[in-house]
Tab-separated table of C-alpha atoms and ligand atoms in Angstrom:
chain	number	residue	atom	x	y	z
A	18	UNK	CA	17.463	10.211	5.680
A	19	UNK	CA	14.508	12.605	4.770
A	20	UNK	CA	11.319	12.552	5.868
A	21	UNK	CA	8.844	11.476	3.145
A	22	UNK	CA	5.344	11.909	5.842
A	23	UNK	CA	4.555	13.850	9.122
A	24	UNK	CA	1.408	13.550	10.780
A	25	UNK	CA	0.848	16.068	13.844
A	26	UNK	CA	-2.913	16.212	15.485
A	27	UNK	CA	-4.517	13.756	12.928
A	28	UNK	CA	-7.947	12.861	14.079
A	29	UNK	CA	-10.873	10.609	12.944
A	30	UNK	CA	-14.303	10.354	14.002
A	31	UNK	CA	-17.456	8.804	13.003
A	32	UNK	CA	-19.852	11.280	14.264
A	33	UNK	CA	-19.366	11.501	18.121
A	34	UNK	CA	-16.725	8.648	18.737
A	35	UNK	CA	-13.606	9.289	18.451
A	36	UNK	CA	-11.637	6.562	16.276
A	37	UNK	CA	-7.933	7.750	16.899
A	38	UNK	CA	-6.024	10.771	17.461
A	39	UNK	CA	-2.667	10.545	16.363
A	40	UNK	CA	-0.199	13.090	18.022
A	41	UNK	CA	2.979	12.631	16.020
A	42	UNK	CA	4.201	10.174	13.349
A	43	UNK	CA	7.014	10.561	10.975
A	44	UNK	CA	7.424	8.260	7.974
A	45	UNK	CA	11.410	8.468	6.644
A	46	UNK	CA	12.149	8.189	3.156
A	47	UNK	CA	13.035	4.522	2.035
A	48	UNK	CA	11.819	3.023	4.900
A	49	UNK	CA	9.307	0.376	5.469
A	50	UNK	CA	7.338	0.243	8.251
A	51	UNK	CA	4.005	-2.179	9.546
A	52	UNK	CA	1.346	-0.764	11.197
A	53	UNK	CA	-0.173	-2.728	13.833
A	54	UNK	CA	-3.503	-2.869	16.498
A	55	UNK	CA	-5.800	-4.711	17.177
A	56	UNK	CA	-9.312	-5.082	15.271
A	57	UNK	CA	-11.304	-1.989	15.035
A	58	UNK	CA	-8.065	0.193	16.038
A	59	UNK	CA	-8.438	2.275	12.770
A	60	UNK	CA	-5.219	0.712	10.800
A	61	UNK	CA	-7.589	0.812	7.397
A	62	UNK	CA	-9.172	4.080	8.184
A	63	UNK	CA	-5.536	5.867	8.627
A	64	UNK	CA	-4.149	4.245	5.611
A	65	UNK	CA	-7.393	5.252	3.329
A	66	UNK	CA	-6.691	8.840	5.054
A	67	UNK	CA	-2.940	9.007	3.655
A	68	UNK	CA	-4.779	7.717	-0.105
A	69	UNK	CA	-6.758	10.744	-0.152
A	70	UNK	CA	-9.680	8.022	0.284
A	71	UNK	CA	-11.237	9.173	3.909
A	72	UNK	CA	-11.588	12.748	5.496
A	73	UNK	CA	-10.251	13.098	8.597
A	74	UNK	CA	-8.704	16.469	10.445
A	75	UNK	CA	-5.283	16.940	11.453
A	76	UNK	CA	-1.750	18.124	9.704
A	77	UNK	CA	-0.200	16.095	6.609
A	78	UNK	CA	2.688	17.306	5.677
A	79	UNK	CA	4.143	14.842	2.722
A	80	UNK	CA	7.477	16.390	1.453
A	81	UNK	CA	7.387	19.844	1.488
A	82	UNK	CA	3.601	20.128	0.851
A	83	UNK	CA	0.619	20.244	3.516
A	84	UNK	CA	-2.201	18.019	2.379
A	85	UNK	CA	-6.172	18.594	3.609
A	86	UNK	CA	-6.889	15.170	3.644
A	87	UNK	CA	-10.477	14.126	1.249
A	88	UNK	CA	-12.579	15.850	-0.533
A	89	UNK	CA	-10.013	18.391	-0.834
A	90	UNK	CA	-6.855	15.706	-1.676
A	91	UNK	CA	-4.883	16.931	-4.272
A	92	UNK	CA	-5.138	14.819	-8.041
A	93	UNK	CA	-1.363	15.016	-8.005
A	94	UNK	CA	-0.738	13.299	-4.743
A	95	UNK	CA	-3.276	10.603	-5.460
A	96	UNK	CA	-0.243	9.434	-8.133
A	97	UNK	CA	2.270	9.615	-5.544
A	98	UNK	CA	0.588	7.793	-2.780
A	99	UNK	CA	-0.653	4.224	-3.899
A	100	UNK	CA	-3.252	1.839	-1.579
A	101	UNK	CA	-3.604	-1.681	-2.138
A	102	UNK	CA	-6.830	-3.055	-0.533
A	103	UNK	CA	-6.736	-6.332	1.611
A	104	UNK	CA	-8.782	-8.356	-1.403
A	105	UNK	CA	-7.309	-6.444	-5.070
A	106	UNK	CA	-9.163	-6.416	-7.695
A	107	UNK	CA	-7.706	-7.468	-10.724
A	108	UNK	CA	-9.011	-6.892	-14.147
A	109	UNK	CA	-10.304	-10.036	-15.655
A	110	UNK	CA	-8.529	-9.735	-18.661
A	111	UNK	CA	-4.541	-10.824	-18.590
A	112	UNK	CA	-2.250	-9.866	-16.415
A	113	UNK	CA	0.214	-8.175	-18.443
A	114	UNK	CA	-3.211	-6.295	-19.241
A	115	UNK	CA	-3.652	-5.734	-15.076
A	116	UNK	CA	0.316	-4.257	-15.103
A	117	UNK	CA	0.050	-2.357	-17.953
A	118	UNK	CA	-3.063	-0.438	-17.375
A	119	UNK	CA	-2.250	2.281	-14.725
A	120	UNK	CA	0.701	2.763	-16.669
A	121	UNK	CA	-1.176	3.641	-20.175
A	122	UNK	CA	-3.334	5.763	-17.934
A	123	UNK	CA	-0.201	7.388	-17.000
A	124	UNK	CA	0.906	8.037	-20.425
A	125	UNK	CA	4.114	5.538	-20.894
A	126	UNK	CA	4.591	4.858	-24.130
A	127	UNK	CA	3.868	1.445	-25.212
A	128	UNK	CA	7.357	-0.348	-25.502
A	129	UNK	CA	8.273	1.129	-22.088
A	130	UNK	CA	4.722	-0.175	-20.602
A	131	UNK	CA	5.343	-3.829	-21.789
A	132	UNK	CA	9.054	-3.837	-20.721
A	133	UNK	CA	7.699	-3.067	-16.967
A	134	UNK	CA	4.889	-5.482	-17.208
A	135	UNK	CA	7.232	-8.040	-18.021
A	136	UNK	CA	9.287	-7.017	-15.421
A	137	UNK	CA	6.725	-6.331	-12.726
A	138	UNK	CA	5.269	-10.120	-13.897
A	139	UNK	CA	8.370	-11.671	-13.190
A	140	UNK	CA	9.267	-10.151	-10.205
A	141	UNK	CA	6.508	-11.443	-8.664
A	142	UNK	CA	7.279	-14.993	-9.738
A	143	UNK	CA	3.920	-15.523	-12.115
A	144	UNK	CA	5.827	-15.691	-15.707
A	145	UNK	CA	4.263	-19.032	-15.719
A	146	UNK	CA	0.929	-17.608	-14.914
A	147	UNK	CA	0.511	-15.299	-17.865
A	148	UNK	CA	-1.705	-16.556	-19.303
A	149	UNK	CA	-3.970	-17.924	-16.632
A	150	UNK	CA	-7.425	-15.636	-16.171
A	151	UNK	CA	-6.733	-13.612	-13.557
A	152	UNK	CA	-9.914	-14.967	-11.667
A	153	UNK	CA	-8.340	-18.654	-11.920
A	154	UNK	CA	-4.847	-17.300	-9.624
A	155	UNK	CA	-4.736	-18.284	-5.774
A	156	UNK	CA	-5.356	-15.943	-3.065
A	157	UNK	CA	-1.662	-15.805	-2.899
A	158	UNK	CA	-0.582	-15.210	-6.539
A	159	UNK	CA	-3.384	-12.445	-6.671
A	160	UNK	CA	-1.652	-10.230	-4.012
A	161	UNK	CA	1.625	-11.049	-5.913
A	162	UNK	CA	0.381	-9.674	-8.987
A	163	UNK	CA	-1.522	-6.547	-7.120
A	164	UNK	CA	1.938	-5.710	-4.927
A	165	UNK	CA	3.660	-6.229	-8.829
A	166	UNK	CA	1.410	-3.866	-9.919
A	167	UNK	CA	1.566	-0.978	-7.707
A	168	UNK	CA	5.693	-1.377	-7.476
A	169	UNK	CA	5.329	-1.244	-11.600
A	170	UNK	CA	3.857	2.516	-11.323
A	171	UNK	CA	6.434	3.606	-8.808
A	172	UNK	CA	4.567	5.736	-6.446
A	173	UNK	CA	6.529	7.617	-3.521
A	174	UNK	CA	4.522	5.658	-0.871
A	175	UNK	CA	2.691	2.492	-1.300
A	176	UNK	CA	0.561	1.763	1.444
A	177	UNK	CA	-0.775	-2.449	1.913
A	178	UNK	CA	-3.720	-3.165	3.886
A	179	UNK	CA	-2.754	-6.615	5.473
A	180	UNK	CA	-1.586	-8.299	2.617
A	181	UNK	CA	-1.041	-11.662	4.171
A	182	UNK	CA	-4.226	-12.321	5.922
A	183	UNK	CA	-6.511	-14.983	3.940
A	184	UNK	CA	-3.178	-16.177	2.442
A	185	UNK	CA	-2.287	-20.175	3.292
A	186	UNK	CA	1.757	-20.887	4.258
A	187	UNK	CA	3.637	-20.840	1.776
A	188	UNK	CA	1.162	-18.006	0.004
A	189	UNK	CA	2.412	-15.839	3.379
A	190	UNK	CA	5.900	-17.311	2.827
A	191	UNK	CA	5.556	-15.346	-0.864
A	192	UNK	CA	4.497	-12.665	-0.049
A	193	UNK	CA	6.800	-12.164	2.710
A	194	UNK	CA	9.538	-12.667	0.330
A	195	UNK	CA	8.013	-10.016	-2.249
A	196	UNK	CA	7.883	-7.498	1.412
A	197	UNK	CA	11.087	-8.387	1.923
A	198	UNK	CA	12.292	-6.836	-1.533
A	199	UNK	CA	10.079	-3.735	-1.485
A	200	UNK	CA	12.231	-3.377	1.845
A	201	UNK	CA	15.580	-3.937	-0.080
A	202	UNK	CA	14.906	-1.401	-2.756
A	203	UNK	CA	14.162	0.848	-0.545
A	204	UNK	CA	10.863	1.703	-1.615
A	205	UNK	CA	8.674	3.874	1.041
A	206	UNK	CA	5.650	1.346	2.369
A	207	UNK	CA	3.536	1.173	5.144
A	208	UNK	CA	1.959	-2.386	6.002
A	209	UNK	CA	-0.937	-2.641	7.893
A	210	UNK	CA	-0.881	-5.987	9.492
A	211	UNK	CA	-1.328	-8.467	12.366
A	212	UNK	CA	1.252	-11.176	10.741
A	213	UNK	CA	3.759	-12.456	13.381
A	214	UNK	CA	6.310	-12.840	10.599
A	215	UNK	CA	5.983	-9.899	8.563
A	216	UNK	CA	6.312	-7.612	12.136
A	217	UNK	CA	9.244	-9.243	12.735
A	218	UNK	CA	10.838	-8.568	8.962
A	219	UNK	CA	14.730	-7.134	10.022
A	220	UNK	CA	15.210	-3.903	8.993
A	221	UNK	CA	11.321	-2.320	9.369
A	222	UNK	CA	9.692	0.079	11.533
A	223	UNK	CA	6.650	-0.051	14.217
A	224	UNK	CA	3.796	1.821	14.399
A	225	UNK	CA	0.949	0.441	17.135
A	226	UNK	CA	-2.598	1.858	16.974
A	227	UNK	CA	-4.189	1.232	19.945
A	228	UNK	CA	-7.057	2.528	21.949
A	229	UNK	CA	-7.188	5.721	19.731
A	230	UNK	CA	-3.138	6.347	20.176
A	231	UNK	CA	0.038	5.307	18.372
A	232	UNK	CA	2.304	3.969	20.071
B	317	LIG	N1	-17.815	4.729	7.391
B	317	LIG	C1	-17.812	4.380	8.688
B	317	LIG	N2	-18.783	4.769	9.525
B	317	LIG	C2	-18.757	4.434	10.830
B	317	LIG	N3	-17.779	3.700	11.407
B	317	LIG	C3	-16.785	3.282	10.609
B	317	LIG	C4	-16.732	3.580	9.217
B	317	LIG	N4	-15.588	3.044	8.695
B	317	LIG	C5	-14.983	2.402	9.719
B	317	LIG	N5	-15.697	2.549	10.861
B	317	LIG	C6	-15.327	2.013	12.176
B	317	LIG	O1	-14.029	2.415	12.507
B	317	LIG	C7	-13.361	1.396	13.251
B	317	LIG	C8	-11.990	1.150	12.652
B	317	LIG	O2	-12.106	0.437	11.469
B	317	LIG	P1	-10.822	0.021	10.616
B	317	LIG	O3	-10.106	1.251	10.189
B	317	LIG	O4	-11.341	-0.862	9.547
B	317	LIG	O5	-9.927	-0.772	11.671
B	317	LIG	P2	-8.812	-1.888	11.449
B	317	LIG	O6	-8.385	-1.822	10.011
B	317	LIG	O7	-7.722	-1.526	12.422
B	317	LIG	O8	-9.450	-3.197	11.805
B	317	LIG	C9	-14.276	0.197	13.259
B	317	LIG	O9	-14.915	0.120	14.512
B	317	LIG	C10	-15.284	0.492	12.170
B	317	LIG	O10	-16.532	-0.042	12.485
B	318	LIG	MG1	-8.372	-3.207	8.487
């Protein structure tokens, strides 16, 4: 299997403390993976580093390019690499609007765009939602339609900032399932989390942030 990510060295500070310094970590190709630590470890601060989002020092090397992480992130990568924050915003509008929208700004041509936002709508189980305001979903079916969305533009890496907290049972249970998939596809994905049940998903790596390390 290849090796999609390497970090070596990758530091962050916030003017004289020192948030983490990551020696090593390798992110293979097809893989998922959770990220785990406790509160304040950094988990949201590393994954807005790997979105071009946050600078921070250190050595990126994603396929055979080497990144310089913010300001100096390439446009490119930024299309390659996708973040989904821990509350998504959708667009109040519809969601086959919310699907279709990164992929108009991506330039596929309008039959091809509605055929995925079907698809991405049913895949995450809300064809009965369509035509519910976006506003008016549950906690739950919101970070359906926002993990939908982001599998809909098919980015290399898709990185989830804990994508079950706030979420009720069976909204976990869900979302879990949806996890589960990205897994099965082998899609690339990192999940930040502190979910019992999504750390112990078969088949998916462990990263632990602790105390300015991974371990
Ligand atoms: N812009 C910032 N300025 C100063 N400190 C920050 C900033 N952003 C995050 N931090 C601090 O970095 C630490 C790690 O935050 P975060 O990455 O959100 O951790 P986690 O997601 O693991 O809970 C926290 O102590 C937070 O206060
Ligand atoms: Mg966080």
């Amino acid at each position: 299997m290849s090796v999609l990510v390497e970090l070596g060295g990758v530091r962050k500070s916030f003017g004289a403390r020192m948030l983490f310094d990551i020696a090593h970590l390798g992110i293979e190709e097809g893989r998922s993976y959770v990220l785990t630590g406790p509160n304040g470890s950094g988990k949201t601060t590393l994954l807005r580093m790997l979105a071009g989002l946050e600078p921070g020092e250190g050595s990126f090397r994603f396929r055979d390019s080497l990144v310089r992480f913010a300001p100096h992130y390439p446009e490119r990568l930024q299309r390659m690499i996708a973040y989904v924050h821990q509350h998504p915003y959708l667009f109040h509008t519809s969601l086959r609007h919310n699907m279709e929208y990164g992929l108009k700004c991506r330039g596929v041509a309008t039959k091809e765009r509605r055929r995925r936002a079907e698809e991405a709508i049913a895949w995450a189980g809300l064809a009965e939602r369509q035509v519910t305001p976006p506003e008016s979903l549950s906690g739950g079916e919101k970070q359906r339609a926002a993990l939908a969305r982001v599998r809909a533009l098919q980015p290399d890496l898709i990185l989830l900032d804990e994508p079950t907290s706030n979420l009720d049972k069976e909204g976990r249970a869900q979302t879990l399932a949806l996890l589960a998939q990205l897994r099965d596809e082998r899609r690339t994905v990192i999940v930040a989390c502190h979910d019992q049940e999504i750390i112990s998903l078969a088949g998916i790596g462990r990263f632990h942030l602790d105390d300015g390390r991974m371990q």
